[in-house]
Short mmCIF file of C-alpha atoms in Angstrom, two decimals:
data_model
loop_
_atom_site.label_atom_id
_atom_site.label_comp_id
_atom_site.label_asym_id
_atom_site.label_seq_id
_atom_site.Cartn_x
_atom_site.Cartn_y
_atom_site.Cartn_z
CA MET G 1 -21.52 121.77 -59.18
CA ARG G 2 -22.43 118.73 -58.70
CA LEU G 3 -19.56 117.76 -61.31
CA ARG G 4 -17.00 119.37 -59.78
CA VAL G 5 -18.09 117.09 -56.02
CA ILE G 6 -18.12 113.53 -57.68
CA THR G 7 -14.66 114.41 -59.42
CA ALA G 8 -12.64 115.70 -56.72
CA THR G 9 -13.99 112.22 -54.88
CA PHE G 10 -12.75 110.46 -57.45
CA ALA G 11 -10.08 111.92 -57.24
CA ILE G 12 -8.93 111.89 -53.46
CA GLY G 13 -9.86 108.27 -53.34
CA GLY G 14 -7.59 107.80 -56.16
CA SER G 15 -5.26 109.17 -54.81
CA MET G 16 -5.53 107.10 -51.48
CA LEU G 17 -5.31 103.83 -53.88
CA MET G 18 -1.99 104.99 -55.50
CA GLY G 19 -0.66 105.41 -52.08
CA GLN G 20 -0.92 101.89 -50.26
CA THR G 21 2.17 100.02 -51.11
CA SER G 22 1.01 96.14 -50.37
CA PRO G 23 -2.10 94.57 -53.16
CA PRO G 24 -5.37 94.21 -52.11
CA GLN G 25 -6.68 90.75 -50.04
CA PRO G 26 -9.67 89.27 -52.29
CA ASN G 27 -12.41 88.66 -49.40
CA PRO G 28 -11.89 84.73 -47.60
CA PRO G 29 -14.70 82.19 -49.44
CA LYS G 30 -17.33 82.36 -47.55
CA GLN G 31 -17.87 79.28 -45.20
CA VAL G 32 -20.71 76.50 -45.19
CA PRO G 33 -22.05 75.99 -41.97
CA THR G 34 -22.55 71.93 -41.38
CA ALA G 35 -24.86 70.11 -39.43
CA LYS G 36 -22.66 69.47 -36.63
CA GLN G 37 -18.34 70.26 -35.93
CA THR G 38 -16.14 68.40 -34.00
CA PRO G 39 -14.75 70.50 -31.17
CA ALA G 40 -10.83 70.03 -31.95
CA PRO G 41 -9.35 67.39 -29.57
CA ALA G 42 -7.68 69.01 -25.70
CA LYS G 43 -3.95 68.14 -25.95
CA GLU G 44 -3.14 65.59 -22.84
CA VAL G 45 -1.89 66.94 -19.64
CA LYS G 46 0.83 64.88 -17.85
CA PRO G 47 0.66 65.12 -14.18
CA PRO G 48 3.83 64.93 -12.80
CA VAL G 49 4.86 61.31 -11.37
CA PRO G 50 6.00 61.83 -8.00
CA SER G 51 9.45 61.30 -6.57
CA LEU G 52 8.89 57.74 -5.42
CA LEU G 53 7.23 56.46 -8.47
CA GLN G 54 10.43 57.75 -10.81
CA GLN G 55 12.44 55.62 -7.75
CA TYR G 56 10.47 51.71 -8.63
CA ASP G 57 11.93 49.84 -10.94
CA PHE G 58 8.97 48.64 -12.50
CA GLY G 59 11.27 46.45 -15.28
CA ALA G 60 12.66 44.24 -12.46
CA GLN G 61 9.32 43.69 -10.19
CA VAL G 62 7.98 42.79 -13.77
CA ARG G 63 10.69 39.63 -13.89
CA ALA G 64 10.45 38.77 -10.13
CA LEU G 65 7.01 37.86 -10.42
CA GLU G 66 7.74 36.02 -14.08
CA ARG G 67 10.23 34.31 -12.38
CA SER G 68 9.53 30.03 -10.80
CA ASP G 69 11.44 31.30 -7.54
CA THR G 70 8.67 33.44 -6.61
CA PRO G 71 7.26 32.86 -3.23
CA ALA G 72 3.92 31.09 -2.55
CA ASN G 73 2.20 33.64 -0.88
CA GLY G 74 3.11 36.24 -4.19
CA GLU G 75 5.02 39.34 -1.70
CA VAL G 76 7.62 40.00 -3.99
CA LYS G 77 9.83 43.44 -2.37
CA PRO G 78 9.61 46.51 -4.70
CA VAL G 79 13.29 46.80 -6.34
CA PHE G 80 13.93 50.75 -6.08
CA VAL G 81 16.94 53.03 -8.27
CA ARG G 82 18.55 54.90 -6.04
CA ALA G 83 19.42 58.24 -7.76
CA ASP G 84 22.53 59.05 -7.82
CA VAL G 85 23.30 55.58 -9.40
CA PRO G 86 22.66 54.80 -13.69
CA LYS G 87 20.06 52.46 -14.04
CA GLN G 88 22.57 50.10 -16.09
CA SER G 89 24.97 49.69 -12.86
CA VAL G 90 21.91 48.22 -10.54
CA VAL G 91 21.84 44.74 -9.64
CA GLU G 92 18.50 42.47 -10.54
CA LEU G 93 17.34 39.44 -9.08
CA GLN G 94 19.02 36.26 -10.42
CA PRO G 95 17.10 32.72 -10.66
CA ARG G 96 17.30 31.04 -8.08
CA SER G 97 19.56 27.75 -8.10
CA GLU G 98 18.57 23.92 -8.34
CA VAL G 99 18.06 22.16 -4.61
CA GLN G 100 21.38 20.69 -4.34
CA LEU G 101 20.39 17.14 -3.18
CA ASN G 102 22.88 15.44 -0.60
CA GLN G 103 24.43 11.96 -1.03
CA THR G 104 21.55 10.28 1.62
CA ALA G 105 18.70 12.43 -0.43
CA GLN G 106 20.29 10.64 -3.42
CA GLU G 107 19.81 8.03 -3.11
CA ALA G 108 16.89 7.59 -1.84
CA VAL G 109 15.06 9.40 -4.94
CA ARG G 110 16.78 6.35 -6.67
CA MET G 111 15.65 3.97 -4.34
CA SER G 112 12.09 4.94 -5.26
CA GLU G 113 12.86 5.22 -8.87
CA THR G 114 13.55 1.59 -9.11
CA TRP G 115 11.04 0.84 -6.86
CA ARG G 116 8.75 2.73 -9.38
CA GLY G 117 10.38 0.96 -12.26
CA GLY G 118 10.34 -2.18 -11.54
CA GLN G 119 9.18 -4.50 -13.52
CA ASN G 120 5.25 -5.58 -11.53
CA ALA G 121 4.19 -8.07 -13.92
CA PRO G 122 0.41 -8.90 -13.75
CA ALA G 123 -1.16 -12.03 -13.56
CA ALA G 124 -4.11 -13.15 -14.88
CA GLY G 125 -7.26 -13.79 -12.49
CA PRO G 126 -10.75 -15.30 -12.51
CA ASP G 127 -13.51 -13.46 -13.48
CA GLY G 128 -11.19 -11.18 -15.74
CA ARG G 129 -9.36 -9.69 -12.68
CA VAL G 130 -5.40 -8.57 -13.83
CA LEU G 131 -3.49 -9.14 -10.60
CA TYR G 132 -0.59 -7.39 -9.20
CA ALA G 133 1.10 -9.01 -7.08
CA PHE G 134 1.29 -6.62 -3.85
CA GLY G 135 4.77 -4.39 -2.98
CA ALA G 136 6.73 -5.76 -6.05
CA GLY G 137 6.75 -2.81 -7.54
CA LEU G 138 4.39 0.16 -8.65
CA PRO G 139 1.31 -1.34 -10.46
CA VAL G 140 0.15 0.33 -13.33
CA VAL G 141 -3.63 1.13 -14.21
CA VAL G 142 -4.98 1.35 -17.72
CA CYS G 143 -8.54 3.28 -18.04
CA ALA G 144 -10.29 5.12 -20.88
CA PRO G 145 -12.46 7.91 -21.62
CA LEU G 146 -16.65 6.31 -20.98
CA ARG G 147 -14.81 2.97 -20.30
CA VAL G 148 -15.12 2.05 -15.90
CA CYS G 149 -12.45 1.07 -14.04
CA ILE G 150 -12.49 -1.28 -11.40
CA ILE G 151 -9.59 -1.55 -8.38
CA GLU G 152 -10.35 -4.91 -5.85
CA LEU G 153 -9.35 -4.92 -2.61
CA GLN G 154 -8.69 -8.25 -0.55
CA SER G 155 -12.21 -10.19 1.13
CA GLY G 156 -12.83 -8.24 4.04
CA GLU G 157 -10.27 -5.34 3.97
CA ARG G 158 -12.09 -1.76 4.64
CA VAL G 159 -11.35 1.40 2.86
CA VAL G 160 -10.08 4.85 5.60
CA GLY G 161 -10.24 7.68 4.73
CA GLU G 162 -10.90 9.50 1.23
CA PRO G 163 -8.31 7.85 -1.48
CA GLN G 164 -5.93 10.80 -2.36
CA ILE G 165 -5.38 10.77 -6.62
CA GLY G 166 -2.55 13.67 -7.70
CA ASP G 167 -5.13 15.15 -10.59
CA SER G 168 -8.65 14.94 -8.39
CA VAL G 169 -10.21 17.18 -11.98
CA ARG G 170 -9.57 15.82 -14.54
CA TRP G 171 -10.62 12.22 -12.96
CA ASN G 172 -14.01 10.65 -11.22
CA ILE G 173 -12.53 8.21 -8.17
CA SER G 174 -16.25 6.84 -6.22
CA PRO G 175 -16.37 4.11 -3.85
CA SER G 176 -18.34 1.14 -4.46
CA MET G 177 -18.77 -2.54 -2.72
CA TYR G 178 -20.15 -6.32 -3.76
CA GLY G 179 -20.77 -9.06 -0.44
CA HIS G 180 -21.47 -8.78 2.78
CA GLY G 181 -20.07 -8.59 6.46
CA ASP G 182 -16.50 -9.82 7.10
CA GLN G 183 -16.36 -11.42 3.78
CA ALA G 184 -17.85 -7.44 1.75
CA THR G 185 -15.18 -6.68 -1.03
CA HIS G 186 -14.31 -3.07 -1.40
CA MET G 187 -13.21 -1.58 -4.71
CA ILE G 188 -12.38 1.78 -6.09
CA VAL G 189 -14.70 2.77 -9.40
CA LEU G 190 -11.97 5.11 -11.80
CA LYS G 191 -13.71 7.26 -14.59
CA PRO G 192 -10.86 9.02 -16.25
CA HIS G 193 -12.44 13.01 -17.82
CA ASP G 194 -9.42 13.32 -20.80
CA THR G 195 -6.79 10.72 -22.66
CA GLY G 196 -3.19 11.00 -22.33
CA LEU G 197 -3.22 11.35 -17.89
CA ASP G 198 -1.24 10.59 -15.94
CA THR G 199 -2.08 10.48 -12.12
CA ASN G 200 -0.81 8.60 -9.57
CA LEU G 201 -3.23 7.54 -6.24
CA LEU G 202 -3.02 6.64 -2.82
CA ILE G 203 -5.62 3.88 -1.26
CA THR G 204 -5.88 3.93 2.32
CA THR G 205 -7.13 0.05 4.27
CA ASP G 206 -7.55 -1.31 8.16
CA ARG G 207 -4.80 -3.37 6.01
CA ARG G 208 -2.34 -1.37 4.67
CA ALA G 209 -2.05 1.17 1.99
CA TYR G 210 -2.09 1.26 -1.71
CA TYR G 211 0.42 3.56 -3.94
CA LEU G 212 -0.98 2.99 -8.22
CA ARG G 213 -0.67 5.11 -11.14
CA LEU G 214 -3.30 5.52 -13.68
CA VAL G 215 -2.74 6.51 -16.42
CA SER G 216 -5.61 7.05 -19.69
CA LYS G 217 -5.13 6.09 -22.90
CA PRO G 218 -8.07 6.73 -26.07
CA GLN G 219 -8.74 2.96 -26.42
CA ASP G 220 -7.46 0.20 -24.49
CA TYR G 221 -7.93 -0.32 -20.72
CA VAL G 222 -8.32 -2.20 -17.73
CA ALA G 223 -11.51 -3.35 -16.36
CA ARG G 224 -10.74 -5.28 -13.54
CA VAL G 225 -7.39 -4.92 -11.24
CA ALA G 226 -7.15 -6.99 -8.05
CA PHE G 227 -3.62 -8.14 -5.70
CA ARG G 228 -2.16 -11.44 -5.08
CA TYR G 229 -0.68 -10.59 -1.18
CA PRO G 230 2.93 -13.01 -0.90
CA GLU G 231 3.90 -12.62 2.41
CA GLU G 232 0.36 -13.58 3.90
CA GLU G 233 0.22 -16.92 1.31
CA ASN G 234 3.38 -17.63 2.80
CA SER G 235 1.90 -17.47 5.77
CA GLN G 236 -1.13 -19.65 5.23
CA ARG G 237 0.75 -22.31 4.34
CA TRP G 238 2.88 -23.20 6.83
CA GLN G 239 -0.27 -22.38 9.23
CA GLN G 240 -2.21 -24.73 7.14
CA HIS G 241 1.22 -27.63 7.78
CA LEU G 242 1.11 -26.66 11.34
CA VAL G 243 -2.71 -27.73 11.85
CA ASP G 244 -2.22 -30.60 9.12
CA GLN G 245 1.12 -32.31 11.42
CA ARG G 246 -1.50 -32.05 14.48
CA ALA G 247 -3.64 -33.31 12.66
CA GLN G 248 -1.88 -36.03 11.84
CA GLU G 249 -0.37 -36.58 15.14
CA ARG G 250 -3.25 -36.25 16.68
CA ASP G 251 -4.01 -39.45 13.98
CA THR G 252 -1.03 -41.31 15.11
CA LYS G 253 -2.08 -41.36 18.85
CA ARG G 254 -6.06 -42.01 17.48
CA ASP G 255 -4.55 -45.05 15.59
CA ALA G 256 -1.95 -46.06 18.78
CA GLN G 257 -5.43 -45.97 20.91
CA LEU G 258 -6.84 -47.99 18.41
CA LEU G 259 -3.99 -49.47 17.77
CA PRO G 260 -5.24 -53.18 19.78
CA ALA G 261 -9.12 -53.51 18.74
CA MET G 262 -7.81 -53.12 14.82
CA VAL G 263 -5.28 -56.21 14.65
CA THR G 264 -7.68 -59.38 14.46
CA ALA G 265 -8.33 -61.84 17.18
CA GLU G 266 -6.16 -64.44 15.33
CA LYS G 267 -2.81 -62.52 16.14
CA LEU G 268 -3.61 -61.00 20.34
CA ASN G 269 -1.76 -62.79 22.57
CA PHE G 270 -3.15 -62.78 26.36
CA GLY G 271 -1.88 -64.87 28.11
CA TYR G 272 0.63 -62.34 30.67
CA THR G 273 0.40 -62.57 34.32
CA VAL G 274 0.56 -60.03 36.61
CA ASN G 275 1.89 -60.18 40.19
CA GLY G 276 3.12 -57.34 42.77
CA GLY G 277 2.03 -53.48 43.35
CA ASN G 278 -0.42 -51.92 44.25
CA ASP G 279 -3.75 -50.88 41.65
CA HIS G 280 -2.79 -47.90 40.23
CA LEU G 281 0.76 -49.49 39.27
CA ARG G 282 -0.49 -52.69 38.18
CA PRO G 283 -1.55 -52.57 34.64
CA ARG G 284 -5.29 -52.97 33.02
CA ARG G 285 -4.37 -55.97 31.04
CA VAL G 286 -0.91 -57.44 29.16
CA TYR G 287 -0.88 -58.76 24.98
CA ASP G 288 0.54 -58.72 22.07
CA ASP G 289 -0.10 -58.79 18.47
CA GLY G 290 3.24 -61.13 17.88
CA SER G 291 6.40 -58.43 16.39
CA LYS G 292 5.69 -55.82 19.49
CA THR G 293 3.90 -56.37 23.11
CA TYR G 294 0.95 -53.27 24.70
CA ILE G 295 0.90 -52.56 28.22
CA GLN G 296 -2.21 -51.01 28.33
CA MET G 297 -2.27 -49.18 32.26
CA ARG G 298 -5.22 -47.16 33.92
CA GLN G 299 -6.39 -44.29 33.08
CA GLU G 300 -5.29 -41.81 36.65
CA MET G 301 -1.61 -42.90 35.86
CA GLN G 302 -1.39 -39.31 33.46
CA HIS G 303 -1.68 -37.47 36.49
CA ARG G 304 0.91 -40.15 38.66
CA GLU G 305 4.79 -40.94 37.86
CA ALA G 306 5.33 -43.42 35.55
CA PRO G 307 7.70 -46.43 35.98
CA VAL G 308 10.30 -47.62 34.05
CA LEU G 309 9.80 -51.10 32.66
CA LEU G 310 12.93 -53.37 32.71
CA VAL G 311 13.31 -56.92 30.30
CA ILE G 312 14.67 -59.61 32.98
CA GLY G 313 17.38 -61.18 30.97
CA THR G 314 17.90 -65.57 31.88
CA ASP G 315 20.39 -64.21 34.29
CA GLY G 316 17.46 -62.46 36.23
CA LYS G 317 18.50 -58.75 36.06
CA GLY G 318 17.17 -56.06 33.79
CA GLU G 319 17.97 -54.71 31.25
CA THR G 320 15.90 -51.53 29.54
CA THR G 321 14.65 -51.94 25.62
CA ASN G 322 13.32 -49.95 22.84
CA TYR G 323 8.83 -48.56 24.27
CA ARG G 324 7.63 -45.32 24.04
CA VAL G 325 4.57 -44.34 25.80
CA ARG G 326 1.01 -43.28 24.59
CA GLU G 327 -1.91 -42.34 25.74
CA GLN G 328 -1.51 -44.54 28.76
CA THR G 329 0.28 -47.66 27.16
CA TYR G 330 3.51 -48.90 26.93
CA ILE G 331 4.40 -49.64 23.08
CA VAL G 332 6.92 -52.50 23.41
CA ASP G 333 8.93 -53.27 19.93
CA ARG G 334 9.40 -56.66 20.98
CA LEU G 335 8.45 -59.87 22.30
CA PHE G 336 9.70 -60.82 26.31
CA ASP G 337 8.82 -63.45 29.03
CA HIS G 338 10.11 -61.33 31.53
CA ALA G 339 9.56 -57.79 32.23
CA ARG G 340 8.78 -55.86 35.15
CA LEU G 341 7.33 -52.22 36.31
CA VAL G 342 9.50 -50.33 38.33
CA LEU G 343 8.70 -46.96 40.31
CA GLY G 344 11.26 -45.80 42.76
CA ALA G 345 14.69 -46.50 43.88
CA GLY G 346 16.32 -48.28 46.23
CA LYS G 347 14.39 -51.26 48.99
CA LYS G 348 11.31 -48.68 48.99
CA ALA G 349 10.52 -49.08 45.27
CA GLN G 350 7.54 -50.39 44.17
CA LYS G 351 7.25 -53.07 41.44
CA VAL G 352 5.21 -55.32 39.53
CA GLU G 353 6.78 -58.67 37.42
CA ILE G 354 4.65 -59.68 34.13
CA ARG G 355 5.31 -62.63 32.62
CA ARG G 356 3.86 -64.16 29.66
CA GLU G 357 3.35 -68.05 29.37
CA PRO G 358 3.59 -70.31 27.81
CA LYS G 359 1.31 -71.35 24.90
CA GLY G 360 0.14 -75.05 24.96
#
């Protein structure tokens, strides 16, 4: 009985297997669990771009920032793309063309370049100074790292305000001075931090403004730079000439005053008589040295009207002669026997007669 049941069961199972159309699926392999499994990354979901940003042209904005004509304040107007216009037809901002100079500005630039490129030949000065003529051209000061360059001003000249330098980062500039009082000399000390530098410097003083070019070299440098002032030197020479001329005139007057005392006694002739006139008109003394006659008047004559000197001829008439008056003394360039001092005209004229006595 048990045998029949098992056989029937087998028959039923076999018939079921035979009735399947697809082959049996194998069992999947068992997965060995790992220590830590990394979950697969989730797909990034991008948020939708707002319509306003879709109209913004980022490429044109970047190109506008890279151009050299961008405003100094950094403000750049945004560029939008119209929805109804194809992108290829959008007009981009073009770089601004170079500023055109008129004839006046071009002439000014040319003059400045001529002055900067002019030959201001240096000259050797005392104590190692290199002298440039002020105003003749652009002075060039050559410095080197680890070396000190000095710019010396005129004696007694004072710096007004802080000097202005084009490159204040790579150049060190400081003041210095030697001397005392009105004769003190102010100096500007320069030290470059690198080689191959090229900039300019402005120094303002109580007398003038200095404009210089600064250059740095690896080894070459100029230790001391000073200036010549041709205009002032010419003015000083003229002033000295005027002083010398006045001194010469004073010496001439002094010689004229002392000339009678310098003439030897043997040559002096005091043999003259004076008649007429009052005390203010009559001379103190009359004498000659053999070639010239001297009529020395009183000191108060410089505050009064001077009389006229006439030489009386053999006919008794007076005639003018060459003479000059220095320090209240008439100097006549000749000898005479009879002369007359006349003050005024007509019948009221005052007269003084001067006669030379014959030698006995």
